[in-house]
mmCIF file of C-alpha atoms in Angstrom:
data_model
loop_
_atom_site.group_PDB
_atom_site.id
_atom_site.type_symbol
_atom_site.label_atom_id
_atom_site.label_comp_id
_atom_site.label_asym_id
_atom_site.label_seq_id
_atom_site.Cartn_x
_atom_site.Cartn_y
_atom_site.Cartn_z
ATOM 1 C CA MET A 298 3.788 -28.038 -7.027
ATOM 2 C CA LYS A 299 4.380 -28.184 -3.276
ATOM 3 C CA ILE A 300 4.574 -24.652 -1.898
ATOM 4 C CA VAL A 301 5.237 -22.865 1.356
ATOM 5 C CA PHE A 302 3.219 -19.642 1.169
ATOM 6 C CA MET A 303 4.433 -16.563 3.048
ATOM 7 C CA GLY A 304 2.189 -13.504 3.316
ATOM 8 C CA THR A 305 0.265 -11.336 5.746
ATOM 9 C CA PRO A 306 -2.202 -8.649 4.521
ATOM 10 C CA HIS A 307 -5.462 -8.877 2.629
ATOM 11 C CA ALA A 308 -3.670 -8.312 -0.691
ATOM 12 C CA ALA A 309 -1.809 -11.614 -0.201
ATOM 13 C CA VAL A 310 -5.000 -13.620 0.350
ATOM 14 C CA THR A 311 -5.933 -13.268 -3.329
ATOM 15 C CA SER A 312 -2.704 -15.013 -4.345
ATOM 16 C CA LEU A 313 -3.043 -17.796 -1.777
ATOM 17 C CA GLU A 314 -6.591 -18.407 -2.928
ATOM 18 C CA ARG A 315 -5.464 -18.540 -6.576
ATOM 19 C CA LEU A 316 -2.667 -21.011 -5.837
ATOM 20 C CA THR A 317 -5.163 -23.198 -4.012
ATOM 21 C CA THR A 318 -7.570 -23.046 -6.944
ATOM 22 C CA ASP A 319 -4.720 -23.946 -9.322
ATOM 23 C CA GLY A 320 -4.233 -27.173 -7.401
ATOM 24 C CA HIS A 321 -0.872 -26.494 -5.793
ATOM 25 C CA GLN A 322 -0.173 -28.293 -2.534
ATOM 26 C CA ILE A 323 0.198 -25.788 0.304
ATOM 27 C CA ALA A 324 2.667 -27.375 2.711
ATOM 28 C CA ALA A 325 2.310 -24.534 5.232
ATOM 29 C CA VAL A 326 1.431 -20.865 5.470
ATOM 30 C CA TYR A 327 3.823 -18.430 7.148
ATOM 31 C CA THR A 328 2.387 -15.145 8.362
ATOM 32 C CA GLN A 329 3.194 -12.431 10.890
ATOM 33 C CA PRO A 330 2.386 -13.092 14.569
ATOM 34 C CA ASP A 331 -0.969 -11.950 15.943
ATOM 35 C CA ARG A 332 -0.773 -8.338 17.122
ATOM 36 C CA PRO A 333 -2.933 -5.738 18.910
ATOM 37 C CA ALA A 334 -5.057 -3.748 16.456
ATOM 38 C CA GLY A 335 -7.865 -1.215 16.473
ATOM 39 C CA ARG A 336 -8.973 1.190 19.156
ATOM 40 C CA GLY A 337 -9.340 -1.545 21.752
ATOM 41 C CA ASN A 338 -5.910 -3.036 20.980
ATOM 42 C CA LYS A 339 -7.484 -6.458 20.735
ATOM 43 C CA ILE A 340 -5.213 -9.229 19.473
ATOM 44 C CA ALA A 341 -5.947 -9.692 15.764
ATOM 45 C CA ARG A 342 -5.008 -12.379 13.274
ATOM 46 C CA SER A 343 -3.644 -11.464 9.845
ATOM 47 C CA ARG A 344 -6.013 -11.787 6.907
ATOM 48 C CA VAL A 345 -3.817 -14.544 5.505
ATOM 49 C CA LYS A 346 -4.081 -16.494 8.760
ATOM 50 C CA GLU A 347 -7.866 -16.154 8.754
ATOM 51 C CA PHE A 348 -8.063 -17.601 5.242
ATOM 52 C CA ALA A 349 -5.492 -20.330 5.933
ATOM 53 C CA GLU A 350 -7.381 -21.543 9.005
ATOM 54 C CA VAL A 351 -10.627 -21.739 7.046
ATOM 55 C CA MET A 352 -8.830 -23.833 4.427
ATOM 56 C CA GLY A 353 -7.232 -26.066 7.057
ATOM 57 C CA PHE A 354 -3.642 -25.183 6.169
ATOM 58 C CA GLN A 355 -0.812 -25.430 8.668
ATOM 59 C CA VAL A 356 -0.041 -21.941 9.954
ATOM 60 C CA ARG A 357 3.401 -20.903 11.203
ATOM 61 C CA GLN A 358 4.010 -17.542 12.901
ATOM 62 C CA PRO A 359 7.658 -17.387 13.972
ATOM 63 C CA THR A 360 8.815 -14.237 15.733
ATOM 64 C CA GLY A 361 12.142 -14.526 13.923
ATOM 65 C CA LEU A 362 13.826 -16.457 11.132
ATOM 66 C CA LYS A 363 17.479 -16.278 12.097
ATOM 67 C CA THR A 364 17.660 -19.288 14.398
ATOM 68 C CA ASP A 365 18.721 -22.826 13.544
ATOM 69 C CA ASP A 366 15.382 -24.124 14.806
ATOM 70 C CA ALA A 367 13.436 -21.787 12.511
ATOM 71 C CA LEU A 368 15.470 -22.927 9.499
ATOM 72 C CA ALA A 369 15.142 -26.613 10.409
ATOM 73 C CA GLU A 370 11.362 -26.273 10.701
ATOM 74 C CA PHE A 371 11.211 -24.512 7.330
ATOM 75 C CA LYS A 372 13.328 -27.139 5.574
ATOM 76 C CA SER A 373 11.299 -29.960 7.112
ATOM 77 C CA LEU A 374 8.364 -28.957 4.914
ATOM 78 C CA VAL A 375 10.301 -30.312 1.876
ATOM 79 C CA ALA A 376 8.567 -28.013 -0.600
ATOM 80 C CA ASP A 377 9.472 -27.223 -4.197
ATOM 81 C CA ALA A 378 9.409 -23.465 -3.614
ATOM 82 C CA ALA A 379 8.469 -20.700 -1.246
ATOM 83 C CA VAL A 380 6.015 -18.122 -2.596
ATOM 84 C CA VAL A 381 6.215 -14.737 -0.879
ATOM 85 C CA VAL A 382 3.544 -12.021 -1.137
ATOM 86 C CA ALA A 383 3.889 -9.084 1.277
ATOM 87 C CA TYR A 384 5.122 -11.279 4.125
ATOM 88 C CA GLY A 385 6.669 -8.318 5.939
ATOM 89 C CA ARG A 386 9.970 -9.902 6.904
ATOM 90 C CA ILE A 387 13.286 -10.257 5.055
ATOM 91 C CA LEU A 388 14.207 -13.884 4.431
ATOM 92 C CA PRO A 389 17.769 -14.955 5.285
ATOM 93 C CA GLN A 390 19.787 -16.485 2.472
ATOM 94 C CA SER A 391 19.469 -19.893 4.139
ATOM 95 C CA PHE A 392 15.682 -19.709 3.664
ATOM 96 C CA LEU A 393 16.057 -18.628 0.050
ATOM 97 C CA ASP A 394 18.219 -21.686 -0.599
ATOM 98 C CA ALA A 395 16.043 -24.149 1.312
ATOM 99 C CA PHE A 396 13.988 -25.463 -1.631
ATOM 100 C CA PRO A 397 14.933 -26.499 -5.203
ATOM 101 C CA LEU A 398 13.146 -23.567 -6.869
ATOM 102 C CA GLY A 399 14.138 -21.071 -4.203
ATOM 103 C CA ALA A 400 11.682 -18.290 -3.330
ATOM 104 C CA VAL A 401 9.364 -16.575 -5.819
ATOM 105 C CA ASN A 402 8.107 -13.146 -4.825
ATOM 106 C CA LEU A 403 5.145 -11.129 -6.084
ATOM 107 C CA HIS A 404 5.831 -7.396 -5.803
ATOM 108 C CA PHE A 405 3.270 -4.665 -6.447
ATOM 109 C CA SER A 406 5.289 -2.413 -8.744
ATOM 110 C CA LEU A 407 7.198 -2.533 -12.007
ATOM 111 C CA LEU A 408 10.600 -3.315 -10.564
ATOM 112 C CA PRO A 409 13.176 -1.895 -10.223
ATOM 113 C CA LYS A 410 10.882 1.067 -9.477
ATOM 114 C CA TYR A 411 9.499 1.301 -5.951
ATOM 115 C CA ARG A 412 11.467 -1.319 -4.091
ATOM 116 C CA GLY A 413 10.297 -1.563 -0.508
ATOM 117 C CA ALA A 414 7.312 -1.924 1.781
ATOM 118 C CA ALA A 415 4.795 0.523 0.243
ATOM 119 C CA PRO A 416 5.108 0.526 -3.564
ATOM 120 C CA VAL A 417 1.427 1.166 -4.300
ATOM 121 C CA ASN A 418 1.228 4.180 -2.015
ATOM 122 C CA TRP A 419 4.412 5.828 -3.241
ATOM 123 C CA ALA A 420 3.582 5.287 -6.925
ATOM 124 C CA ILE A 421 0.434 7.378 -6.455
ATOM 125 C CA VAL A 422 2.122 9.957 -4.216
ATOM 126 C CA LYS A 423 4.878 10.462 -6.796
ATOM 127 C CA GLY A 424 2.320 11.032 -9.540
ATOM 128 C CA GLU A 425 3.004 7.918 -11.610
ATOM 129 C CA LYS A 426 0.577 7.296 -14.481
ATOM 130 C CA THR A 427 1.468 3.608 -14.812
ATOM 131 C CA THR A 428 2.361 0.857 -12.372
ATOM 132 C CA GLY A 429 2.041 -2.923 -12.319
ATOM 133 C CA VAL A 430 3.102 -6.203 -10.770
ATOM 134 C CA THR A 431 6.333 -8.186 -10.928
ATOM 135 C CA THR A 432 7.291 -11.735 -10.090
ATOM 136 C CA MET A 433 10.948 -12.351 -9.285
ATOM 137 C CA ARG A 434 13.354 -14.856 -7.814
ATOM 138 C CA MET A 435 14.296 -13.516 -4.412
ATOM 139 C CA ASP A 436 17.852 -12.778 -3.396
ATOM 140 C CA ALA A 437 19.251 -11.327 -0.196
ATOM 141 C CA GLY A 438 18.585 -7.697 -1.237
ATOM 142 C CA MET A 439 15.449 -5.612 -0.829
ATOM 143 C CA ASP A 440 13.423 -6.497 -3.938
ATOM 144 C CA THR A 441 16.590 -6.766 -6.030
ATOM 145 C CA GLY A 442 16.218 -10.300 -7.412
ATOM 146 C CA PRO A 443 16.008 -11.152 -11.128
ATOM 147 C CA ILE A 444 12.650 -10.491 -12.780
ATOM 148 C CA LEU A 445 10.534 -13.403 -13.983
ATOM 149 C CA LEU A 446 7.375 -11.771 -15.400
ATOM 150 C CA GLN A 447 5.745 -8.334 -15.338
ATOM 151 C CA ARG A 448 2.407 -6.804 -16.206
ATOM 152 C CA SER A 449 1.546 -3.106 -16.290
ATOM 153 C CA THR A 450 -1.636 -1.086 -15.787
ATOM 154 C CA LYS A 451 -2.689 2.554 -15.908
ATOM 155 C CA ILE A 452 -3.402 4.310 -12.623
ATOM 156 C CA GLY A 453 -6.818 5.977 -12.651
ATOM 157 C CA GLU A 454 -6.769 9.761 -12.306
ATOM 158 C CA ASN A 455 -8.836 9.616 -9.103
ATOM 159 C CA GLU A 456 -7.856 6.104 -7.978
ATOM 160 C CA ASN A 457 -6.648 5.852 -4.392
ATOM 161 C CA SER A 458 -4.198 3.306 -3.034
ATOM 162 C CA ILE A 459 -6.920 1.069 -1.567
ATOM 163 C CA GLU A 460 -8.640 0.783 -4.939
ATOM 164 C CA LEU A 461 -5.386 0.305 -6.835
ATOM 165 C CA MET A 462 -4.200 -2.342 -4.368
ATOM 166 C CA GLU A 463 -7.381 -4.347 -4.958
ATOM 167 C CA ARG A 464 -6.737 -4.332 -8.710
ATOM 168 C CA LEU A 465 -3.067 -5.188 -8.365
ATOM 169 C CA ALA A 466 -3.805 -8.027 -5.945
ATOM 170 C CA LEU A 467 -5.990 -9.715 -8.556
ATOM 171 C CA MET A 468 -3.591 -8.946 -11.410
ATOM 172 C CA GLY A 469 -0.702 -10.182 -9.326
ATOM 173 C CA SER A 470 -2.413 -13.460 -8.465
ATOM 174 C CA GLU A 471 -2.907 -14.121 -12.174
ATOM 175 C CA LEU A 472 0.720 -13.308 -12.945
ATOM 176 C CA LEU A 473 1.892 -15.507 -10.078
ATOM 177 C CA SER A 474 -0.213 -18.387 -11.397
ATOM 178 C CA ARG A 475 1.332 -18.020 -14.842
ATOM 179 C CA THR A 476 4.826 -17.709 -13.360
ATOM 180 C CA LEU A 477 4.575 -21.027 -11.523
ATOM 181 C CA ASP A 478 3.079 -22.732 -14.573
ATOM 182 C CA GLU A 479 5.979 -21.544 -16.765
ATOM 183 C CA ILE A 480 8.759 -21.525 -14.173
ATOM 184 C CA ASP A 481 10.931 -23.994 -16.062
ATOM 185 C CA SER A 482 10.907 -21.959 -19.283
ATOM 186 C CA ILE A 483 11.157 -18.401 -17.951
ATOM 187 C CA ARG A 484 14.592 -16.788 -18.257
ATOM 188 C CA PRO A 485 15.111 -14.475 -15.271
ATOM 189 C CA GLN A 486 16.278 -10.979 -16.204
ATOM 190 C CA PRO A 487 18.547 -8.968 -13.892
ATOM 191 C CA GLN A 488 17.225 -5.637 -12.678
ATOM 192 C CA ASN A 489 18.806 -2.376 -13.777
ATOM 193 C CA ASN A 490 19.858 -0.852 -10.481
ATOM 194 C CA MET A 491 20.377 2.529 -12.144
ATOM 195 C CA GLU A 492 16.586 2.765 -12.614
ATOM 196 C CA ALA A 493 15.716 1.765 -9.058
ATOM 197 C CA SER A 494 13.617 3.878 -6.704
ATOM 198 C CA ALA A 495 12.550 3.319 -3.113
ATOM 199 C CA ALA A 496 9.144 2.814 -1.492
ATOM 200 C CA PRO A 497 9.924 2.898 2.226
ATOM 201 C CA MET A 498 7.546 1.937 5.001
ATOM 202 C CA LEU A 499 5.007 4.662 5.730
ATOM 203 C CA SER A 500 5.054 6.648 8.958
ATOM 204 C CA LYS A 501 2.330 8.757 10.534
ATOM 205 C CA GLN A 502 4.252 11.940 9.805
ATOM 206 C CA ASP A 503 4.220 11.228 6.057
ATOM 207 C CA GLY A 504 0.545 12.172 6.042
ATOM 208 C CA SER A 505 1.023 15.704 7.370
ATOM 209 C CA ILE A 506 0.074 18.110 4.565
ATOM 210 C CA SER A 507 2.458 20.911 3.655
ATOM 211 C CA TRP A 508 0.350 23.589 1.974
ATOM 212 C CA MET A 509 3.485 24.869 0.265
ATOM 213 C CA LEU A 510 3.115 21.969 -2.156
ATOM 214 C CA ASN A 511 0.951 22.522 -5.201
ATOM 215 C CA ALA A 512 -2.613 21.197 -5.239
ATOM 216 C CA ARG A 513 -1.805 18.271 -7.536
ATOM 217 C CA GLU A 514 0.954 17.054 -5.217
ATOM 218 C CA ILE A 515 -1.380 17.324 -2.236
ATOM 219 C CA THR A 516 -4.138 15.459 -4.089
ATOM 220 C CA ASN A 517 -1.697 12.657 -4.847
ATOM 221 C CA ARG A 518 -0.921 12.391 -1.136
ATOM 222 C CA ILE A 519 -4.600 12.279 -0.264
ATOM 223 C CA ARG A 520 -5.070 9.406 -2.712
ATOM 224 C CA GLY A 521 -1.808 7.646 -1.928
ATOM 225 C CA PHE A 522 -1.806 7.695 1.859
ATOM 226 C CA GLN A 523 -4.952 5.628 2.305
ATOM 227 C CA PRO A 524 -5.770 3.790 4.521
ATOM 228 C CA PHE A 525 -2.620 4.812 6.440
ATOM 229 C CA PRO A 526 -1.365 7.329 7.422
ATOM 230 C CA THR A 527 -4.024 9.374 5.565
ATOM 231 C CA ALA A 528 -3.442 13.001 4.562
ATOM 232 C CA PHE A 529 -4.210 15.401 7.375
ATOM 233 C CA THR A 530 -3.895 18.971 8.592
ATOM 234 C CA PHE A 531 -5.068 20.847 11.692
ATOM 235 C CA PHE A 532 -8.167 23.030 12.054
ATOM 236 C CA GLN A 533 -8.978 24.930 15.249
ATOM 237 C CA GLY A 534 -6.565 22.725 17.178
ATOM 238 C CA LYS A 535 -7.998 19.434 15.928
ATOM 239 C CA LYS A 536 -6.746 16.945 13.368
ATOM 240 C CA LEU A 537 -8.565 17.251 10.052
ATOM 241 C CA THR A 538 -8.270 14.302 7.654
ATOM 242 C CA ILE A 539 -8.922 14.949 3.972
ATOM 243 C CA TRP A 540 -10.316 11.936 2.125
ATOM 244 C CA SER A 541 -11.130 13.329 -1.296
ATOM 245 C CA ALA A 542 -10.155 16.513 -3.148
ATOM 246 C CA ARG A 543 -9.517 18.019 -6.585
ATOM 247 C CA PRO A 544 -6.686 20.302 -7.727
ATOM 248 C CA ASP A 545 -7.257 23.554 -9.587
ATOM 249 C CA VAL A 546 -5.344 26.611 -10.718
ATOM 250 C CA SER A 547 -5.510 29.764 -8.619
ATOM 251 C CA ASP A 548 -8.503 32.103 -8.969
ATOM 252 C CA GLY A 549 -6.089 34.998 -9.401
ATOM 253 C CA GLN A 550 -6.792 36.560 -6.019
ATOM 254 C CA THR A 551 -4.170 37.148 -3.337
ATOM 255 C CA HIS A 552 -4.315 34.633 -0.491
ATOM 256 C CA GLN A 553 -1.984 33.147 2.070
ATOM 257 C CA ILE A 554 -0.743 29.588 1.649
ATOM 258 C CA GLY A 555 -3.047 27.305 3.653
ATOM 259 C CA GLU A 556 -5.881 29.819 3.731
ATOM 260 C CA ILE A 557 -9.324 28.226 3.750
ATOM 261 C CA ALA A 558 -12.332 29.716 1.972
ATOM 262 C CA THR A 559 -15.836 28.780 0.882
ATOM 263 C CA THR A 560 -17.724 29.347 -2.335
ATOM 264 C CA ASN A 561 -21.492 29.869 -2.051
ATOM 265 C CA GLY A 562 -21.461 27.896 1.188
ATOM 266 C CA ASN A 563 -20.999 24.626 -0.710
ATOM 267 C CA GLU A 564 -17.380 24.382 -1.807
ATOM 268 C CA LEU A 565 -14.414 24.238 0.522
ATOM 269 C CA ILE A 566 -11.208 25.610 -0.970
ATOM 270 C CA VAL A 567 -7.659 25.781 0.376
ATOM 271 C CA TYR A 568 -4.983 27.886 -1.300
ATOM 272 C CA CYS A 569 -1.755 26.000 -1.969
ATOM 273 C CA GLY A 570 1.714 26.598 -3.330
ATOM 274 C CA GLY A 571 2.437 27.174 -6.999
ATOM 275 C CA ASP A 572 -0.601 29.464 -7.491
ATOM 276 C CA THR A 573 -2.980 26.536 -7.090
ATOM 277 C CA MET A 574 -5.971 25.714 -4.929
ATOM 278 C CA LEU A 575 -7.541 22.543 -3.594
ATOM 279 C CA HIS A 576 -11.266 21.803 -3.763
ATOM 280 C CA ILE A 577 -12.034 19.509 -0.816
ATOM 281 C CA ASP A 578 -14.907 17.076 -1.385
ATOM 282 C CA GLU A 579 -14.816 14.832 1.690
ATOM 283 C CA LEU A 580 -13.128 15.307 5.045
ATOM 284 C CA GLN A 581 -13.249 14.265 8.693
ATOM 285 C CA LEU A 582 -12.657 16.330 11.797
ATOM 286 C CA GLU A 583 -11.087 14.535 14.749
ATOM 287 C CA GLY A 584 -13.780 12.728 16.749
ATOM 288 C CA LYS A 585 -16.385 13.135 13.992
ATOM 289 C CA ARG A 586 -17.566 11.077 11.027
ATOM 290 C CA ARG A 587 -16.535 11.552 7.408
ATOM 291 C CA VAL A 588 -18.697 14.182 5.716
ATOM 292 C CA ALA A 589 -19.042 16.069 2.454
ATOM 293 C CA ALA A 590 -17.611 19.578 2.316
ATOM 294 C CA ARG A 591 -21.069 21.186 2.500
ATOM 295 C CA ASP A 592 -21.925 19.312 5.693
ATOM 296 C CA PHE A 593 -18.597 20.298 7.213
ATOM 297 C CA ILE A 594 -19.170 23.974 6.401
ATOM 298 C CA ASN A 595 -22.616 23.821 7.966
ATOM 299 C CA GLY A 596 -21.311 22.026 11.056
ATOM 300 C CA VAL A 597 -18.464 24.333 12.074
ATOM 301 C CA ARG A 598 -18.019 28.041 12.465
ATOM 302 C CA LEU A 599 -15.953 28.520 9.369
ATOM 303 C CA VAL A 600 -14.586 31.967 8.627
ATOM 304 C CA SER A 601 -12.950 32.670 5.300
ATOM 305 C CA GLY A 602 -9.312 33.520 5.851
ATOM 306 C CA THR A 603 -8.744 30.839 8.484
ATOM 307 C CA LEU A 604 -5.374 29.159 8.048
ATOM 308 C CA LEU A 605 -4.843 25.411 8.172
ATOM 309 C CA SER A 606 -1.658 24.199 9.837
ATOM 310 C CA ASP A 607 0.682 21.253 9.319
ATOM 311 C CA GLN A 608 1.058 20.893 13.069
ATOM 312 C CA PHE A 609 -1.111 21.074 16.198
#
């Protein structure tokens, strides 16, 4: 099959690699324009572009898709279908209608749940036990097209969004391969909009920890908001990022919400809402490296009773 592939992050590379291995002809690869990244704001290529250039594929990076020239260039590729995996841009209807088989999308959730830009993150944050991958025929809505195939998986109790995304990227590439192989026999199924939920783009403020939440909810945010925006609080006027933690029930003592304490100089505990407490295993103070709780306790002047804050 002749395909135009559209994707941007690392998770999309797995699918492009699988389609190449399956023997599909890649007419061109569309990806987001190069952008400043990192502390030095150096111009960086997307992971999909890096892979495409190694493979010798044509790479297209339009700044917009709503012009006649952009549509003409797209149609000139004369492909059978567009395959879209986390491209990061909504396709106009004219693009969806450009090729005989339309546009097939791989989405990292069990649609109609978690429509939007960050389905893996929000599934963990919301405490889901199961998630999966979906292939669908794209329409003009936000992840609203008819479902082709789905596959589910359990979310590990301590699995963070980086780890889960790696698994779903591989699972999704396999489902996408099967979808294209069976495209002529699959009967698309409309989504039930009554069961839909949203997975909006993440913002930095999403990561700010409210200690009024219970420890399980906070743990889910620590796991779900990686690598961005991370889950963070403020300690002695500096940002404190929490990378790993465990929820527990309260020890029965009276404490303020957000109060920090230590146990035998080794364990770092924060008291949370709902009569719960959080055991912090790994954390990072602004300007410092990631450390275990014991190293953090030994490295700062920590006084039991100190309160963590959700703002500077």
